[in-house]
Amino acid sequence: METTSHRGDHHRSAEHRRRELLEAAERVVLRDGPGASMNAIAAEAGITKPILYRHFGDKDGLYRALAVRHTDALLDGLRAALDAPADRRRRVEATLDTYLAAIEARPQVYRFLMHPSEETRGDEQGFDVGRQSAPVLRRMGEELAQVIAERLDLGPGGEEQARVWGHGIVGMMHAAGDWWLRERPCSRAQLVAHLAELLWGRLAVVHDRVGAPGF
Amino acid sequence: METTSHRGDHHRSAEHRRRELLEAAERVVLRDGPGASMNAIAAEAGITKPILYRHFGDKDGLYRALAVRHTDALLDGLRAALDAPADRRRRVEATLDTYLAAIEARPQVYRFLMHPSEETRGDEQGFDVGRQSAPVLRRMGEELAQVIAERLDLGPGGEEQARVWGHGIVGMMHAAGDWWLRERPCSRAQLVAHLAELLWGRLAVVHDRVGAPGF
DNA sequence: CCTGCCTGTTACTTGCGGTAACATCAGTGT
DNA sequence: ACACTGATGTTACCGCAAGTAACAGGCAGG
């Protein structure tokens, strides 16, 4: 193997460089928000733009590469919470709390993940529907759907229902978390409790107010 | 009243012009997607950029003005569904279906509403959290929260819970609708049924699959 | 020595948001 | 009649960001 020496070195240094660039990009994005320019990122890394383009193709490529790490980390945490040894309600609460703790701890990362690239050209006027939802949300929805379909006996059509629930629950978590993080109206534990109550069907059984139009 | 004649005419023609510009902008946005340029909008309206800026301040202003009409229309529809004469389950289903029918009928409008402006400068590095969620979602969440708080007897702390539920349900509806519109895995009625089942707490009572780790 | 190949540069093009400066025409006060 | 005001419209420009040549040096291996 004469190749191992230099080609291995080349590859390793290339990947090493790539990691360095990603870390520089992360620093800039965390400092300047998701609108950070390629020039700023290149400057932070001590180099110039074309190198970034050689490594990542375009801005979207860089942002996607950046997002993968955080997305994976977040999903790992959620899977762990979903697999904790406890009853179903506790698992749901733990999963909600894990997500909320993550976005609370690093709101800049969260903001970046939910908003990676805006408008990937390739539209072509034929309505393709708003796919503005961040890929991380789609992945979370799909993974949750899979867990639900695997573990719950939903009967015929259960897989479809599991997917609806997966995306629905993730959307609920995301929207509530976004609002909570902005307004901070209560503690994280209270938010988790309220959401779990909602998922546990309290909306269906709570009584109407007296003297109000029914709901 | 010497003012009524000319000032009234001036105001009316100004507002008329504004409506014309908004309609041209809408045509372009529906044709080119939310990334449409001010130049393109001005050209569609038969004028040039500075006029748009005089009328709407900046791009965000134009987009906000555009969004208001659709947002109002959508919210009116949702309020009507929420006020329909039927039991609670039917009302929830009607509300979900109204929202989904709206985004199904005009996906381009939907996409535009959920994605108005990207990154309104004014960040200031101090974490302000991802407020990328479209204003329309916030408004929907707040309005639903108000309806819930008004009509349901949630006991102490009920208002807080109502707000959590409002934003959570809206997020669920949005995420599920977005996914459904992209993949079209089932009929609208089925999607509504699945979501209503989720809100009715079936997640809490459905049985584990035999031989699988519990959930 | 010359040929690739990687890394890096400077300098450019294109396109966008936004603005300044100027031109035009309608009605108003004196 | 005449200057003034104010809205409508223009051309031409600035600044900035994404993305792209085209060129310059280090370091293999024939």
XYZ file of C-alpha atoms (C1' of nucleotides) in Angstrom:
490
model
C 0.000 0.000 0.000
C 2.052 2.917 -1.094
C -1.140 4.914 -1.153
C -1.711 4.928 2.583
C 1.082 7.382 3.239
C 0.323 10.381 1.127
C -3.228 9.789 0.085
C -4.230 8.999 3.608
C -2.547 12.155 4.790
C -4.198 14.150 2.098
C -7.594 12.852 2.955
C -7.142 13.263 6.641
C -5.881 16.790 6.342
C -8.721 17.576 3.950
C -11.281 16.317 6.422
C -9.467 18.017 9.231
C -9.575 21.268 7.293
C -13.248 20.743 6.660
C -13.887 20.353 10.369
C -11.926 23.499 11.107
C -13.957 25.402 8.555
C -17.187 24.078 10.005
C -16.145 25.124 13.487
C -15.272 28.599 12.279
C -18.614 28.800 10.491
C -20.379 27.711 13.632
C -18.659 30.390 15.666
C -19.735 33.060 13.184
C -23.273 31.786 12.867
C -23.653 31.667 16.628
C -22.325 35.191 16.877
C -24.004 36.861 13.907
C -27.124 34.776 13.455
C -28.134 32.727 10.417
C -27.654 35.713 8.112
C -23.883 35.528 8.431
C -22.092 36.130 5.140
C -19.656 33.791 3.462
C -17.045 36.532 3.654
C -17.420 36.727 7.416
C -17.138 32.977 7.787
C -14.090 32.854 5.553
C -12.471 35.668 7.519
C -13.148 33.887 10.801
C -11.479 30.802 9.373
C -8.533 32.923 8.251
C -9.060 32.247 4.563
C -11.126 33.587 1.662
C -14.400 32.722 0.016
C -13.477 30.441 -2.879
C -12.114 27.847 -0.472
C -15.435 27.616 1.252
C -17.092 27.126 -2.105
C -14.631 24.415 -3.042
C -15.397 22.570 0.169
C -19.136 22.995 0.393
C -20.366 23.890 -3.070
C -22.599 26.758 -2.053
C -23.948 28.412 1.041
C -26.683 25.896 1.373
C -24.144 23.083 1.339
C -22.211 24.687 4.164
C -25.341 25.251 6.184
C -26.516 21.719 5.626
C -23.142 20.361 6.729
C -23.354 22.546 9.812
C -26.862 21.420 10.582
C -26.160 17.708 10.371
C -24.078 17.601 13.539
C -26.588 19.447 15.689
C -29.496 17.604 14.211
C -27.898 14.282 14.961
C -27.083 15.308 18.500
C -30.626 16.491 19.113
C -32.144 13.345 17.672
C -29.865 11.179 19.776
C -31.078 12.955 22.886
C -34.695 12.530 21.874
C -34.232 8.836 21.149
C -32.642 8.364 24.547
C -35.569 10.067 26.242
C -37.997 7.981 24.226
C -36.223 4.824 25.382
C -36.002 5.691 29.058
C -37.287 2.998 31.406
C -40.571 4.467 32.581
C -44.249 4.456 31.734
C -45.594 6.076 28.628
C -46.533 9.371 30.166
C -43.108 9.762 31.700
C -41.451 9.009 28.396
C -43.502 11.608 26.595
C -42.719 14.156 29.264
C -39.032 13.296 29.150
C -38.979 13.689 25.381
C -40.708 17.057 25.512
C -38.382 18.185 28.256
C -35.301 17.051 26.366
C -36.294 19.047 23.327
C -37.169 22.121 25.333
C -33.986 21.934 27.381
C -31.977 21.774 24.158
C -33.562 24.833 22.621
C -33.373 26.655 25.921
C -29.676 25.933 26.338
C -28.646 27.070 22.877
C -31.264 29.244 21.262
C -28.897 30.418 18.540
C -28.269 26.868 17.429
C -31.962 26.199 17.559
C -32.730 29.242 15.493
C -30.156 28.269 12.949
C -31.426 24.726 12.654
C -35.013 25.756 12.121
C -34.060 28.187 9.419
C -31.225 26.817 7.338
C -31.379 28.238 3.859
C -34.613 29.990 3.004
C -35.430 29.285 -0.575
C -33.446 26.633 -2.388
C -33.757 27.654 -5.987
C -35.337 25.025 -8.178
C -38.840 26.201 -7.727
C -40.057 26.211 -11.300
C -43.359 28.010 -10.744
C -45.360 24.786 -10.534
C -46.567 24.895 -6.955
C -44.371 22.672 -4.879
C -45.932 23.800 -1.626
C -44.202 25.467 1.277
C -41.341 23.213 2.200
C -39.917 25.942 4.349
C -40.136 23.668 7.341
C -36.621 22.880 8.381
C -35.369 19.413 7.533
C -34.728 18.784 11.187
C -38.439 19.025 11.892
C -39.218 16.585 9.125
C -36.632 14.169 10.412
C -37.949 14.452 13.939
C -41.471 13.849 12.713
C -40.462 10.806 10.723
C -38.472 9.316 13.569
C -41.220 9.828 16.072
C -43.679 8.306 13.613
C -41.479 5.266 13.336
C -41.286 4.843 17.096
C -45.031 5.188 17.399
C -45.721 2.738 14.597
C -43.277 0.230 16.044
C -44.520 0.241 19.573
C -48.206 1.034 19.535
C -50.923 -1.214 18.227
C -52.959 1.230 16.206
C -54.838 -1.352 14.168
C -55.511 -1.077 10.421
C -54.184 2.114 8.856
C -51.998 2.494 11.887
C -48.884 3.421 10.019
C -50.572 6.350 8.372
C -51.934 7.473 11.695
C -48.508 7.117 13.266
C -47.012 9.423 10.664
C -49.723 12.011 11.179
C -49.172 11.840 14.911
C -45.414 12.001 14.588
C -45.436 15.163 12.541
C -48.287 16.635 14.532
C -46.633 16.087 17.885
C -43.323 17.456 16.639
C -45.094 20.510 15.286
C -46.878 21.017 18.569
C -43.611 20.748 20.466
C -41.868 23.118 18.097
C -44.533 25.807 18.043
C -45.091 25.718 21.776
C -41.347 25.754 22.385
C -40.835 28.671 20.054
C -43.527 30.685 21.759
C -42.329 29.730 25.214
C -38.744 30.636 24.461
C -39.831 34.043 23.238
C -42.250 34.919 26.026
C -41.081 32.775 28.923
C -44.515 32.728 30.495
C -43.799 29.781 32.773
C -41.220 27.241 33.824
C -40.114 24.482 31.529
C -41.663 21.868 33.770
C -45.010 23.597 33.639
C -44.874 23.814 29.881
C -44.117 20.118 29.689
C -47.025 19.371 31.999
C -49.438 21.460 29.937
C -48.405 19.806 26.693
C -48.630 16.338 28.190
C -52.095 17.164 29.452
C -53.065 18.193 25.959
C -51.711 14.978 24.484
C -53.509 13.034 27.164
C -56.822 14.254 25.876
C -57.808 16.733 28.504
C -59.157 18.969 25.765
C -61.869 16.372 25.234
C -63.043 16.062 28.801
C -62.709 19.482 30.376
C -66.025 21.202 31.071
C -67.470 24.256 29.408
C -67.448 27.459 31.358
C -70.847 28.250 32.753
C -72.735 30.838 30.748
C -70.361 30.737 27.778
C -70.969 29.423 24.277
C -69.876 25.829 24.240
C -66.607 24.589 22.852
C -65.640 71.737 4.078
C -63.184 72.565 1.432
C -61.100 69.594 2.515
C -63.513 66.833 1.643
C -63.249 67.365 -2.090
C -59.565 67.305 -2.831
C -58.200 65.594 0.246
C -60.750 62.872 -0.014
C -59.919 62.325 -3.664
C -56.237 62.300 -2.895
C -56.613 59.774 -0.181
C -58.861 57.546 -2.186
C -56.629 57.517 -5.220
C -53.626 56.889 -3.010
C -55.321 53.933 -1.403
C -56.536 52.787 -4.762
C -52.994 52.904 -6.080
C -51.823 51.017 -3.049
C -54.344 48.265 -3.709
C -53.233 48.068 -7.329
C -49.636 47.704 -6.265
C -50.559 45.047 -3.751
C -52.450 43.107 -6.391
C -49.513 43.272 -8.770
C -47.221 42.143 -5.975
C -49.520 39.276 -5.225
C -49.527 38.175 -8.850
C -45.736 38.146 -8.917
C -45.369 36.413 -5.576
C -47.831 33.748 -6.615
C -45.949 33.280 -9.870
C -42.338 33.503 -8.685
C -42.583 32.398 -5.080
C -41.691 34.394 -1.973
C -38.235 35.231 -3.337
C -39.710 37.631 -5.886
C -37.631 40.779 -6.285
C -38.825 44.314 -5.868
C -37.791 44.993 -9.442
C -40.038 42.218 -10.683
C -42.966 43.467 -8.636
C -42.452 47.029 -9.827
C -42.271 45.848 -13.441
C -45.478 43.865 -13.039
C -47.158 46.973 -11.692
C -45.814 48.978 -14.660
C -43.679 51.271 -12.506
C -40.256 51.327 -10.903
C -38.816 50.492 -7.519
C -38.759 53.797 -5.635
C -42.535 54.029 -5.816
C -42.865 50.742 -4.029
C -40.514 52.019 -1.363
C -42.488 55.217 -0.972
C -45.651 53.219 -0.440
C -44.393 50.416 1.743
C -41.115 51.577 3.252
C -39.178 48.424 2.602
C -39.659 44.909 1.333
C -40.800 43.707 4.685
C -43.452 46.386 4.741
C -44.791 45.305 1.392
C -44.820 41.679 2.419
C -46.534 42.476 5.674
C -49.176 44.481 3.855
C -49.663 41.561 1.496
C -49.905 39.103 4.332
C -52.489 41.012 6.310
C -55.294 40.376 3.831
C -54.732 36.648 3.601
C -54.119 36.308 7.298
C -57.347 38.084 8.087
C -59.284 35.955 5.634
C -57.836 32.761 7.056
C -58.537 33.796 10.622
C -62.103 34.730 9.748
C -62.625 31.260 8.336
C -61.170 29.647 11.410
C -63.302 31.723 13.741
C -66.385 30.750 11.792
C -65.522 27.085 12.078
C -64.854 27.500 15.770
C -68.286 29.066 16.213
C -70.248 26.505 14.214
C -73.284 25.076 16.010
C -72.123 21.582 16.868
C -70.448 19.660 19.658
C -66.855 20.202 20.606
C -65.396 17.403 18.570
C -67.190 18.584 15.452
C -65.953 22.107 15.987
C -62.370 20.979 16.322
C -62.692 18.871 13.210
C -64.274 21.728 11.299
C -61.476 24.074 12.342
C -58.777 21.645 11.287
C -60.543 21.028 8.017
C -60.955 24.726 7.327
C -57.258 25.341 7.766
C -56.280 22.357 5.673
C -58.730 23.253 2.920
C -57.269 26.742 2.792
C -53.687 25.604 2.422
C -54.729 22.944 -0.048
C -56.592 25.426 -2.226
C -53.775 27.954 -2.425
C -50.433 26.446 -1.526
C -48.496 29.389 -2.920
C -50.326 31.788 -0.658
C -49.782 29.450 2.221
C -46.092 29.209 1.505
C -45.810 32.948 1.303
C -47.646 33.529 4.553
C -45.502 31.106 6.496
C -42.310 32.635 5.215
C -42.640 36.390 4.968
C -39.273 38.016 5.412
C -36.547 35.733 6.655
C -34.334 37.709 8.951
C -35.461 41.155 9.946
C -32.251 42.876 10.886
C -32.115 44.116 14.433
C -30.644 41.019 15.897
C -28.022 42.488 18.201
C -26.262 39.245 19.056
C -28.002 38.939 22.416
C -30.036 35.814 21.847
C -33.517 36.794 20.848
C -34.459 33.256 19.959
C -35.729 32.019 16.659
C -38.726 34.145 15.865
C -38.705 32.800 12.377
C -42.189 31.471 12.933
C -44.487 33.451 10.735
C -46.632 36.060 12.453
C -49.721 34.355 11.139
C -48.929 31.307 13.249
C -48.480 33.439 16.321
C -51.745 35.204 15.693
C -53.542 31.928 15.167
C -52.063 30.565 18.367
C -53.076 33.616 20.352
C -56.588 33.638 18.970
C -57.113 29.975 19.628
C -55.751 30.456 23.137
C -58.269 33.187 23.714
C -61.151 31.041 22.531
C -60.019 28.190 24.753
C -59.572 30.410 27.782
C -62.974 32.010 27.231
C -64.982 28.884 26.844
C -63.316 26.144 28.847
C -63.156 25.944 32.598
C -59.521 25.042 33.104
C -59.329 25.994 36.754
C -56.410 27.890 38.324
C -53.601 28.653 35.934
C -56.036 28.021 33.139
C -55.069 31.003 31.086
C -51.483 29.900 30.884
C -52.575 26.443 29.933
C -54.886 27.846 27.296
C -52.015 29.711 25.699
C -49.809 26.647 25.674
C -52.611 24.659 24.109
C -53.409 27.341 21.571
C -49.881 27.534 20.259
C -49.382 23.811 20.528
C -52.506 22.937 18.581
C -51.737 25.493 15.910
C -48.231 24.093 15.587
C -49.592 20.583 15.318
C -52.016 21.663 12.624
C -49.332 23.533 10.749
C -46.686 20.816 10.829
C -49.101 18.057 9.948
C -50.605 20.159 7.173
C -47.223 20.998 5.759
C -46.200 17.370 5.688
C -49.534 16.255 4.275
C -49.490 18.848 1.533
C -46.049 17.701 0.467
C -46.615 13.970 0.576
C -50.356 13.646 0.169
C -50.451 10.307 1.935
C -54.179 10.343 2.590
C -57.365 12.311 2.131
C -58.013 15.518 3.976
C -60.832 13.942 5.932
C -58.575 11.159 7.127
C -55.924 13.617 8.211
C -58.522 15.560 10.152
C -59.720 12.358 11.791
C -56.211 11.331 12.798
C -55.430 14.713 14.306
C -58.723 14.821 16.179
C -58.001 11.365 17.559
C -54.647 12.626 18.770
C -56.230 15.630 20.453
C -58.827 13.368 21.988
C -56.147 11.533 23.888
C -55.971 8.285 22.028
C -52.208 8.363 22.447
C -52.791 7.803 26.158
C -55.070 4.806 25.898
C -53.927 2.800 22.899
C -52.260 -0.493 23.781
C -48.643 -1.470 23.372
C -47.804 -3.848 20.591
C -47.216 -7.337 21.909
C -43.537 -8.217 22.210
C -42.300 -4.651 21.716
C -40.658 -2.315 24.221
C -43.392 -0.282 25.794
C -44.237 3.239 24.866
C 12.397 18.863 -15.203
C 7.884 18.762 -16.022
C 3.184 17.386 -14.907
C -0.691 17.068 -11.764
C -2.985 18.276 -7.761
C -4.058 20.608 -3.752
C -4.399 25.091 -1.377
C -4.705 29.660 -1.557
C -5.138 34.329 -3.625
C -7.100 38.732 -6.200
C -10.410 40.552 -8.881
C -14.472 40.167 -11.155
C -19.626 39.573 -12.485
C -24.395 39.528 -11.353
C -28.224 40.617 -8.839
C -30.562 42.460 -4.950
C -32.329 46.001 -1.435
C -32.384 50.631 -0.829
C -31.607 55.738 -1.848
C -30.520 60.431 -3.910
C -31.525 63.644 -7.264
C -34.088 65.228 -10.643
C -38.524 65.898 -13.709
C -43.604 66.534 -14.179
C -48.129 67.721 -13.487
C -52.429 69.176 -10.453
C -54.491 72.025 -7.437
C -53.924 76.274 -3.988
C -53.123 80.916 -2.048
C -52.236 85.597 -3.176
C -51.060 85.129 -13.868
C -47.492 83.048 -10.765
C -44.832 80.953 -7.464
C -45.568 77.099 -3.997
C -46.611 72.563 -2.457
C -47.001 67.858 -2.838
C -47.734 63.648 -4.961
C -46.095 60.630 -8.985
C -42.733 59.133 -11.620
C -37.997 58.637 -13.571
C -32.644 57.450 -14.094
C -28.659 56.525 -11.982
C -26.290 55.267 -8.294
C -24.374 52.885 -3.591
C -23.328 48.924 -0.740
C -23.232 44.298 -0.130
C -23.661 39.441 -0.754
C -23.361 35.048 -3.594
C -20.801 32.922 -6.704
C -16.909 32.510 -10.323
C -12.780 32.927 -13.243
C -7.924 33.140 -13.518
C -3.856 33.062 -11.717
C 0.231 31.711 -8.030
C 2.905 28.649 -5.072
C 4.083 23.936 -2.555
C 4.830 19.205 -3.135
C 4.042 14.585 -4.732
C 5.809 11.167 -8.553
C 7.090 9.938 -13.581
